[in-house]
Amino acid sequence: ATWLNLTLQDSASPVMEQLIFFHDHALMIMLMIISAVFYTMISIIQNKQTSRFILEGQMIETLWTIAPAIILVFIAIPSLRLLYLMDEIHNPAMTLKTVGHQWYWSYEYSDFTKLEFDSYMVQQEDQPIDSFRLLDTDNRVVLPMNSPIRLIVTAADVLHSWTVPSLGVKTDATPGRLNQMSFSINRPGLLYGQCSEICGANHSFMPIVIESVSTNQFINWVSKMSESSDDWKQV
Ligand code: CUA
């Protein structure tokens, strides 16, 4: 996200790209409907003619019943396409498991040994000048770009939701349940997200920071993390 951005963030995954296209498509249809309704309302107000003989209009009644149904089909079909596209698991290269706790996320890279850690929000007094308030974490989720990733989400106490807008990922973390999502990241960089469930009064947004890197850098990070258990907060 950039400052004063009111619309959707730039996408970092193919699914989010499609979601933005669908958003624009639905918005265009909405604009057409709003214009038509607005035009009709204005012309009704301005029209002073009356007729004592018009009692029914079967043709217009039929048309304005069928037309909205057809318009809805044009929204529903791409919406369903996207829904099933997001649900698809395309032979993932690795799995990331995340568990929601009050007030932090913990991550497990189950394809590698000894690779799990907690990710807390950086406290305001510890914040470096170049970090984002309420949005940065002490341990980032490092992930390789351009490879399909399976995300497994659950919670240890109450409801949470693992939400990263630029990836188009929003998965509920529910105690006693495993939810699955899949995504791939198509560019390097830092991707920010927050928990979007009501985990508790004054909950601190439970930020998520993904560090998207190349496959080589990711492998280096994994071997470094697996070797030393002191450098990072590991469980
Ligand atoms: Cu976890 Cu809101």
PDB file of C-alpha atoms and ligand atoms in Angstrom:
ATOM      1  CA  ALA A   1       0.000   0.000   0.000  1.00  0.00           C
ATOM      2  CA  THR A   2       1.062   3.549  -0.598  1.00  0.00           C
ATOM      3  CA  TRP A   3       0.005   6.649   1.291  1.00  0.00           C
ATOM      4  CA  LEU A   4      -3.560   7.905   0.803  1.00  0.00           C
ATOM      5  CA  ASN A   5      -4.464   4.851  -1.235  1.00  0.00           C
ATOM      6  CA  LEU A   6      -8.241   4.486  -1.125  1.00  0.00           C
ATOM      7  CA  THR A   7      -8.760   1.644  -3.576  1.00  0.00           C
ATOM      8  CA  LEU A   8      -7.378  -1.888  -3.691  1.00  0.00           C
ATOM      9  CA  GLN A   9      -3.666  -2.374  -3.223  1.00  0.00           C
ATOM     10  CA  ASP A  10      -1.529  -3.339  -6.202  1.00  0.00           C
ATOM     11  CA  SER A  11      -1.674  -7.077  -6.675  1.00  0.00           C
ATOM     12  CA  ALA A  12       1.216  -9.387  -5.871  1.00  0.00           C
ATOM     13  CA  SER A  13      -0.425 -12.608  -7.021  1.00  0.00           C
ATOM     14  CA  PRO A  14      -2.311 -13.815 -10.115  1.00  0.00           C
ATOM     15  CA  VAL A  15      -5.502 -14.371  -8.106  1.00  0.00           C
ATOM     16  CA  MET A  16      -5.491 -10.798  -6.804  1.00  0.00           C
ATOM     17  CA  GLU A  17      -5.017  -9.600 -10.389  1.00  0.00           C
ATOM     18  CA  GLN A  18      -8.216 -11.423 -11.347  1.00  0.00           C
ATOM     19  CA  LEU A  19     -10.000 -10.090  -8.253  1.00  0.00           C
ATOM     20  CA  ILE A  20      -9.163  -6.530  -9.286  1.00  0.00           C
ATOM     21  CA  PHE A  21     -10.455  -7.189 -12.820  1.00  0.00           C
ATOM     22  CA  PHE A  22     -13.683  -8.566 -11.339  1.00  0.00           C
ATOM     23  CA  HIS A  23     -14.008  -5.572  -9.021  1.00  0.00           C
ATOM     24  CA  ASP A  24     -13.680  -3.184 -11.976  1.00  0.00           C
ATOM     25  CA  HIS A  25     -16.154  -5.242 -14.017  1.00  0.00           C
ATOM     26  CA  ALA A  26     -18.761  -5.164 -11.230  1.00  0.00           C
ATOM     27  CA  LEU A  27     -18.134  -1.447 -10.691  1.00  0.00           C
ATOM     28  CA  MET A  28     -18.785  -0.693 -14.382  1.00  0.00           C
ATOM     29  CA  ILE A  29     -22.120  -2.556 -14.265  1.00  0.00           C
ATOM     30  CA  MET A  30     -23.015  -0.682 -11.086  1.00  0.00           C
ATOM     31  CA  LEU A  31     -22.201   2.658 -12.734  1.00  0.00           C
ATOM     32  CA  MET A  32     -24.449   1.811 -15.694  1.00  0.00           C
ATOM     33  CA  ILE A  33     -27.332   0.928 -13.358  1.00  0.00           C
ATOM     34  CA  ILE A  34     -26.831   4.078 -11.277  1.00  0.00           C
ATOM     35  CA  SER A  35     -26.782   6.262 -14.417  1.00  0.00           C
ATOM     36  CA  ALA A  36     -29.948   4.637 -15.767  1.00  0.00           C
ATOM     37  CA  VAL A  37     -31.815   4.996 -12.465  1.00  0.00           C
ATOM     38  CA  PHE A  38     -30.629   8.580 -12.005  1.00  0.00           C
ATOM     39  CA  TYR A  39     -31.673   9.510 -15.557  1.00  0.00           C
ATOM     40  CA  THR A  40     -35.103   7.928 -15.008  1.00  0.00           C
ATOM     41  CA  MET A  41     -35.618   9.732 -11.696  1.00  0.00           C
ATOM     42  CA  ILE A  42     -34.709  13.113 -13.200  1.00  0.00           C
ATOM     43  CA  SER A  43     -37.008  12.616 -16.208  1.00  0.00           C
ATOM     44  CA  ILE A  44     -39.905  11.533 -13.964  1.00  0.00           C
ATOM     45  CA  ILE A  45     -39.504  14.711 -11.889  1.00  0.00           C
ATOM     46  CA  GLN A  46     -39.315  16.948 -14.961  1.00  0.00           C
ATOM     47  CA  ASN A  47     -42.182  15.264 -16.838  1.00  0.00           C
ATOM     48  CA  LYS A  48     -45.500  17.033 -16.255  1.00  0.00           C
ATOM     49  CA  GLN A  49     -47.597  14.908 -18.634  1.00  0.00           C
ATOM     50  CA  THR A  50     -50.257  12.591 -17.297  1.00  0.00           C
ATOM     51  CA  SER A  51     -52.509  10.090 -19.024  1.00  0.00           C
ATOM     52  CA  ARG A  52     -55.857   8.843 -17.762  1.00  0.00           C
ATOM     53  CA  PHE A  53     -55.816   5.820 -20.080  1.00  0.00           C
ATOM     54  CA  ILE A  54     -52.549   4.057 -19.196  1.00  0.00           C
ATOM     55  CA  LEU A  55     -53.531   1.432 -16.638  1.00  0.00           C
ATOM     56  CA  GLU A  56     -50.975  -1.303 -17.362  1.00  0.00           C
ATOM     57  CA  GLY A  57     -47.868  -1.928 -19.430  1.00  0.00           C
ATOM     58  CA  GLN A  58     -47.189  -5.634 -19.822  1.00  0.00           C
ATOM     59  CA  MET A  59     -44.210  -5.149 -22.141  1.00  0.00           C
ATOM     60  CA  ILE A  60     -42.252  -2.782 -19.899  1.00  0.00           C
ATOM     61  CA  GLU A  61     -43.081  -4.878 -16.826  1.00  0.00           C
ATOM     62  CA  THR A  62     -41.694  -7.984 -18.517  1.00  0.00           C
ATOM     63  CA  LEU A  63     -38.574  -6.133 -19.648  1.00  0.00           C
ATOM     64  CA  TRP A  64     -37.696  -4.604 -16.307  1.00  0.00           C
ATOM     65  CA  THR A  65     -38.120  -7.961 -14.607  1.00  0.00           C
ATOM     66  CA  ILE A  66     -35.916  -9.905 -17.021  1.00  0.00           C
ATOM     67  CA  ALA A  67     -33.219  -7.245 -17.523  1.00  0.00           C
ATOM     68  CA  PRO A  68     -31.916  -7.268 -13.898  1.00  0.00           C
ATOM     69  CA  ALA A  69     -31.842 -11.097 -13.956  1.00  0.00           C
ATOM     70  CA  ILE A  70     -29.662 -11.031 -17.077  1.00  0.00           C
ATOM     71  CA  ILE A  71     -27.385  -8.382 -15.543  1.00  0.00           C
ATOM     72  CA  LEU A  72     -26.986 -10.561 -12.424  1.00  0.00           C
ATOM     73  CA  VAL A  73     -25.883 -13.504 -14.578  1.00  0.00           C
ATOM     74  CA  PHE A  74     -23.104 -11.324 -16.012  1.00  0.00           C
ATOM     75  CA  ILE A  75     -21.853 -10.731 -12.459  1.00  0.00           C
ATOM     76  CA  ALA A  76     -22.475 -14.230 -11.105  1.00  0.00           C
ATOM     77  CA  ILE A  77     -20.584 -16.194 -13.759  1.00  0.00           C
ATOM     78  CA  PRO A  78     -17.188 -14.423 -13.385  1.00  0.00           C
ATOM     79  CA  SER A  79     -17.721 -14.396  -9.611  1.00  0.00           C
ATOM     80  CA  LEU A  80     -18.155 -18.179  -9.506  1.00  0.00           C
ATOM     81  CA  ARG A  81     -15.185 -18.642 -11.833  1.00  0.00           C
ATOM     82  CA  LEU A  82     -13.019 -16.673  -9.384  1.00  0.00           C
ATOM     83  CA  LEU A  83     -14.405 -18.494  -6.370  1.00  0.00           C
ATOM     84  CA  TYR A  84     -13.391 -21.873  -7.734  1.00  0.00           C
ATOM     85  CA  LEU A  85     -10.088 -20.508  -9.052  1.00  0.00           C
ATOM     86  CA  MET A  86      -9.173 -19.385  -5.535  1.00  0.00           C
ATOM     87  CA  ASP A  87     -10.183 -22.763  -4.125  1.00  0.00           C
ATOM     88  CA  GLU A  88      -7.866 -24.656  -6.462  1.00  0.00           C
ATOM     89  CA  ILE A  89      -4.681 -26.194  -5.059  1.00  0.00           C
ATOM     90  CA  HIS A  90      -2.151 -26.285  -7.912  1.00  0.00           C
ATOM     91  CA  ASN A  91       0.411 -28.891  -6.801  1.00  0.00           C
ATOM     92  CA  PRO A  92       2.105 -26.721  -4.132  1.00  0.00           C
ATOM     93  CA  ALA A  93       5.909 -26.506  -3.877  1.00  0.00           C
ATOM     94  CA  MET A  94       5.792 -25.875  -0.133  1.00  0.00           C
ATOM     95  CA  THR A  95       3.399 -25.540   2.767  1.00  0.00           C
ATOM     96  CA  LEU A  96       3.164 -22.711   5.281  1.00  0.00           C
ATOM     97  CA  LYS A  97       1.156 -23.364   8.400  1.00  0.00           C
ATOM     98  CA  THR A  98       0.005 -20.459  10.513  1.00  0.00           C
ATOM     99  CA  VAL A  99      -1.672 -20.544  13.910  1.00  0.00           C
ATOM    100  CA  GLY A 100      -3.475 -17.535  15.325  1.00  0.00           C
ATOM    101  CA  HIS A 101      -2.982 -16.732  19.009  1.00  0.00           C
ATOM    102  CA  GLN A 102      -3.979 -13.655  20.969  1.00  0.00           C
ATOM    103  CA  TRP A 103      -2.095 -11.407  19.966  1.00  0.00           C
ATOM    104  CA  TYR A 104       0.364 -12.932  17.556  1.00  0.00           C
ATOM    105  CA  TRP A 105       0.698 -15.376  14.695  1.00  0.00           C
ATOM    106  CA  SER A 106       2.983 -18.393  14.799  1.00  0.00           C
ATOM    107  CA  TYR A 107       4.340 -20.010  11.669  1.00  0.00           C
ATOM    108  CA  GLU A 108       5.485 -23.529  10.857  1.00  0.00           C
ATOM    109  CA  TYR A 109       7.354 -24.531   7.717  1.00  0.00           C
ATOM    110  CA  SER A 110       6.506 -28.217   7.877  1.00  0.00           C
ATOM    111  CA  ASP A 111       8.587 -29.114   4.785  1.00  0.00           C
ATOM    112  CA  PHE A 112      11.744 -28.276   6.747  1.00  0.00           C
ATOM    113  CA  THR A 113      12.908 -29.458  10.158  1.00  0.00           C
ATOM    114  CA  LYS A 114      13.043 -27.165  13.169  1.00  0.00           C
ATOM    115  CA  LEU A 115      11.591 -24.236  11.265  1.00  0.00           C
ATOM    116  CA  GLU A 116       8.901 -22.547  13.315  1.00  0.00           C
ATOM    117  CA  PHE A 117       8.646 -19.178  15.006  1.00  0.00           C
ATOM    118  CA  ASP A 118       6.262 -16.597  16.462  1.00  0.00           C
ATOM    119  CA  SER A 119       5.566 -13.272  14.816  1.00  0.00           C
ATOM    120  CA  TYR A 120       4.668 -10.396  17.125  1.00  0.00           C
ATOM    121  CA  MET A 121       3.845  -6.808  16.316  1.00  0.00           C
ATOM    122  CA  VAL A 122       6.782  -4.445  16.877  1.00  0.00           C
ATOM    123  CA  GLN A 123       6.039  -2.336  19.953  1.00  0.00           C
ATOM    124  CA  GLN A 124       5.789   1.382  19.406  1.00  0.00           C
ATOM    125  CA  GLU A 125       8.758   2.186  21.661  1.00  0.00           C
ATOM    126  CA  ASP A 126      10.980  -0.328  19.805  1.00  0.00           C
ATOM    127  CA  GLN A 127      10.036   0.893  16.351  1.00  0.00           C
ATOM    128  CA  PRO A 128      12.757   1.838  13.896  1.00  0.00           C
ATOM    129  CA  ILE A 129      12.100   5.095  12.052  1.00  0.00           C
ATOM    130  CA  ASP A 130      11.579   3.292   8.716  1.00  0.00           C
ATOM    131  CA  SER A 131       8.921   0.868   9.936  1.00  0.00           C
ATOM    132  CA  PHE A 132       5.144   1.121   9.959  1.00  0.00           C
ATOM    133  CA  ARG A 133       3.212   1.692  13.167  1.00  0.00           C
ATOM    134  CA  LEU A 134       0.944  -1.266  14.115  1.00  0.00           C
ATOM    135  CA  LEU A 135       1.962  -3.010  10.898  1.00  0.00           C
ATOM    136  CA  ASP A 136       5.480  -4.372  11.330  1.00  0.00           C
ATOM    137  CA  THR A 137       6.431  -7.675  12.963  1.00  0.00           C
ATOM    138  CA  ASP A 138       9.572  -8.859  14.755  1.00  0.00           C
ATOM    139  CA  ASN A 139       9.798 -11.968  12.552  1.00  0.00           C
ATOM    140  CA  ARG A 140       8.733 -11.792   8.931  1.00  0.00           C
ATOM    141  CA  VAL A 141       7.258 -14.657   6.948  1.00  0.00           C
ATOM    142  CA  VAL A 142       9.901 -15.331   4.304  1.00  0.00           C
ATOM    143  CA  LEU A 143       8.455 -16.954   1.187  1.00  0.00           C
ATOM    144  CA  PRO A 144       9.832 -17.771  -2.274  1.00  0.00           C
ATOM    145  CA  MET A 145       8.253 -15.900  -5.155  1.00  0.00           C
ATOM    146  CA  ASN A 146       7.004 -17.598  -8.338  1.00  0.00           C
ATOM    147  CA  SER A 147       6.252 -20.881  -6.623  1.00  0.00           C
ATOM    148  CA  PRO A 148       2.861 -22.238  -5.633  1.00  0.00           C
ATOM    149  CA  ILE A 149       2.420 -22.148  -1.858  1.00  0.00           C
ATOM    150  CA  ARG A 150      -0.142 -23.953   0.228  1.00  0.00           C
ATOM    151  CA  LEU A 151      -1.337 -22.068   3.280  1.00  0.00           C
ATOM    152  CA  ILE A 152      -2.835 -23.938   6.214  1.00  0.00           C
ATOM    153  CA  VAL A 153      -4.570 -21.794   8.828  1.00  0.00           C
ATOM    154  CA  THR A 154      -5.896 -22.546  12.276  1.00  0.00           C
ATOM    155  CA  ALA A 155      -6.232 -20.849  15.679  1.00  0.00           C
ATOM    156  CA  ALA A 156      -5.313 -21.791  19.209  1.00  0.00           C
ATOM    157  CA  ASP A 157      -7.776 -19.681  21.198  1.00  0.00           C
ATOM    158  CA  VAL A 158     -10.381 -17.521  19.423  1.00  0.00           C
ATOM    159  CA  LEU A 159     -11.293 -16.637  15.847  1.00  0.00           C
ATOM    160  CA  HIS A 160      -8.661 -14.906  13.752  1.00  0.00           C
ATOM    161  CA  SER A 161      -8.305 -14.311  10.054  1.00  0.00           C
ATOM    162  CA  TRP A 162      -5.079 -14.428   8.093  1.00  0.00           C
ATOM    163  CA  THR A 163      -5.543 -11.579   5.609  1.00  0.00           C
ATOM    164  CA  VAL A 164      -3.072 -10.201   3.085  1.00  0.00           C
ATOM    165  CA  PRO A 165      -4.848  -7.854   0.635  1.00  0.00           C
ATOM    166  CA  SER A 166      -2.149  -7.765  -2.059  1.00  0.00           C
ATOM    167  CA  LEU A 167      -2.276 -11.571  -2.330  1.00  0.00           C
ATOM    168  CA  GLY A 168      -6.059 -11.803  -2.325  1.00  0.00           C
ATOM    169  CA  VAL A 169      -5.829 -14.156   0.639  1.00  0.00           C
ATOM    170  CA  LYS A 170      -8.297 -14.004   3.515  1.00  0.00           C
ATOM    171  CA  THR A 171      -8.703 -17.207   5.461  1.00  0.00           C
ATOM    172  CA  ASP A 172     -10.473 -17.635   8.777  1.00  0.00           C
ATOM    173  CA  ALA A 173      -8.414 -19.157  11.562  1.00  0.00           C
ATOM    174  CA  THR A 174     -10.819 -21.202  13.642  1.00  0.00           C
ATOM    175  CA  PRO A 175      -9.960 -23.312  16.698  1.00  0.00           C
ATOM    176  CA  GLY A 176     -10.397 -27.011  15.954  1.00  0.00           C
ATOM    177  CA  ARG A 177     -10.409 -26.508  12.204  1.00  0.00           C
ATOM    178  CA  LEU A 178      -7.805 -26.416   9.453  1.00  0.00           C
ATOM    179  CA  ASN A 179      -8.454 -24.097   6.543  1.00  0.00           C
ATOM    180  CA  GLN A 180      -6.547 -24.277   3.305  1.00  0.00           C
ATOM    181  CA  MET A 181      -5.636 -21.666   0.707  1.00  0.00           C
ATOM    182  CA  SER A 182      -3.147 -21.592  -2.094  1.00  0.00           C
ATOM    183  CA  PHE A 183      -1.372 -18.682  -3.698  1.00  0.00           C
ATOM    184  CA  SER A 184       1.807 -17.727  -5.478  1.00  0.00           C
ATOM    185  CA  ILE A 185       3.602 -14.413  -5.236  1.00  0.00           C
ATOM    186  CA  ASN A 186       4.672 -12.869  -8.538  1.00  0.00           C
ATOM    187  CA  ARG A 187       7.057 -10.154  -7.341  1.00  0.00           C
ATOM    188  CA  PRO A 188       9.645  -9.571  -4.619  1.00  0.00           C
ATOM    189  CA  GLY A 189       9.108  -7.166  -1.751  1.00  0.00           C
ATOM    190  CA  LEU A 190       7.308  -6.741   1.541  1.00  0.00           C
ATOM    191  CA  LEU A 191       3.609  -7.553   1.676  1.00  0.00           C
ATOM    192  CA  TYR A 192       1.609  -6.342   4.644  1.00  0.00           C
ATOM    193  CA  GLY A 193      -1.555  -7.745   6.135  1.00  0.00           C
ATOM    194  CA  GLN A 194      -3.556  -7.794   9.324  1.00  0.00           C
ATOM    195  CA  CYS A 195      -5.841 -10.167  11.160  1.00  0.00           C
ATOM    196  CA  SER A 196      -9.406  -9.347  10.220  1.00  0.00           C
ATOM    197  CA  GLU A 197     -11.434 -11.135  12.846  1.00  0.00           C
ATOM    198  CA  ILE A 198     -12.659  -9.941  16.192  1.00  0.00           C
ATOM    199  CA  CYS A 199     -10.023 -11.653  18.306  1.00  0.00           C
ATOM    200  CA  GLY A 200     -10.630  -9.508  21.378  1.00  0.00           C
ATOM    201  CA  ALA A 201     -11.241  -6.070  22.833  1.00  0.00           C
ATOM    202  CA  ASN A 202      -8.504  -3.628  21.814  1.00  0.00           C
ATOM    203  CA  HIS A 203      -6.727  -6.369  19.922  1.00  0.00           C
ATOM    204  CA  SER A 204      -3.650  -5.082  18.257  1.00  0.00           C
ATOM    205  CA  PHE A 205      -4.499  -5.927  14.642  1.00  0.00           C
ATOM    206  CA  MET A 206      -2.084  -8.918  14.599  1.00  0.00           C
ATOM    207  CA  PRO A 207       0.029  -7.731  11.666  1.00  0.00           C
ATOM    208  CA  ILE A 208       1.400 -10.052   8.993  1.00  0.00           C
ATOM    209  CA  VAL A 209       4.554  -9.184   7.055  1.00  0.00           C
ATOM    210  CA  ILE A 210       5.594 -11.378   4.150  1.00  0.00           C
ATOM    211  CA  GLU A 211       9.086 -11.026   2.768  1.00  0.00           C
ATOM    212  CA  SER A 212       8.903 -12.242  -0.802  1.00  0.00           C
ATOM    213  CA  VAL A 213      12.353 -13.285  -2.045  1.00  0.00           C
ATOM    214  CA  SER A 214      13.924 -15.346  -4.829  1.00  0.00           C
ATOM    215  CA  THR A 215      14.120 -19.126  -4.455  1.00  0.00           C
ATOM    216  CA  ASN A 216      17.884 -19.003  -3.824  1.00  0.00           C
ATOM    217  CA  GLN A 217      17.528 -16.420  -1.074  1.00  0.00           C
ATOM    218  CA  PHE A 218      14.719 -18.457   0.431  1.00  0.00           C
ATOM    219  CA  ILE A 219      16.854 -21.614   0.532  1.00  0.00           C
ATOM    220  CA  ASN A 220      19.681 -19.628   2.170  1.00  0.00           C
ATOM    221  CA  TRP A 221      17.250 -18.333   4.768  1.00  0.00           C
ATOM    222  CA  VAL A 222      15.882 -21.815   5.473  1.00  0.00           C
ATOM    223  CA  SER A 223      19.347 -23.298   6.002  1.00  0.00           C
ATOM    224  CA  LYS A 224      20.364 -20.377   8.214  1.00  0.00           C
ATOM    225  CA  MET A 225      17.197 -20.723  10.291  1.00  0.00           C
ATOM    226  CA  SER A 226      17.556 -24.490  10.627  1.00  0.00           C
ATOM    227  CA  GLU A 227      21.210 -24.238  11.740  1.00  0.00           C
ATOM    228  CA  SER A 228      20.998 -21.663  14.488  1.00  0.00           C
ATOM    229  CA  SER A 229      18.221 -21.590  17.023  1.00  0.00           C
ATOM    230  CA  ASP A 230      19.599 -18.543  18.910  1.00  0.00           C
ATOM    231  CA  ASP A 231      19.473 -15.944  16.138  1.00  0.00           C
ATOM    232  CA  TRP A 232      15.722 -16.013  15.815  1.00  0.00           C
ATOM    233  CA  LYS A 233      12.893 -16.529  18.219  1.00  0.00           C
ATOM    234  CA  GLN A 234      12.235 -20.174  17.609  1.00  0.00           C
ATOM    235  CA  VAL A 235       9.815 -22.358  19.514  1.00  0.00           C
TER     236      VAL A 235
HETATM  237 CU1  CUA B   1      -6.635 -12.040  15.364  1.00  0.00          CU
HETATM  238 CU2  CUA B   1      -8.182 -10.027  14.896  1.00  0.00          CU
END
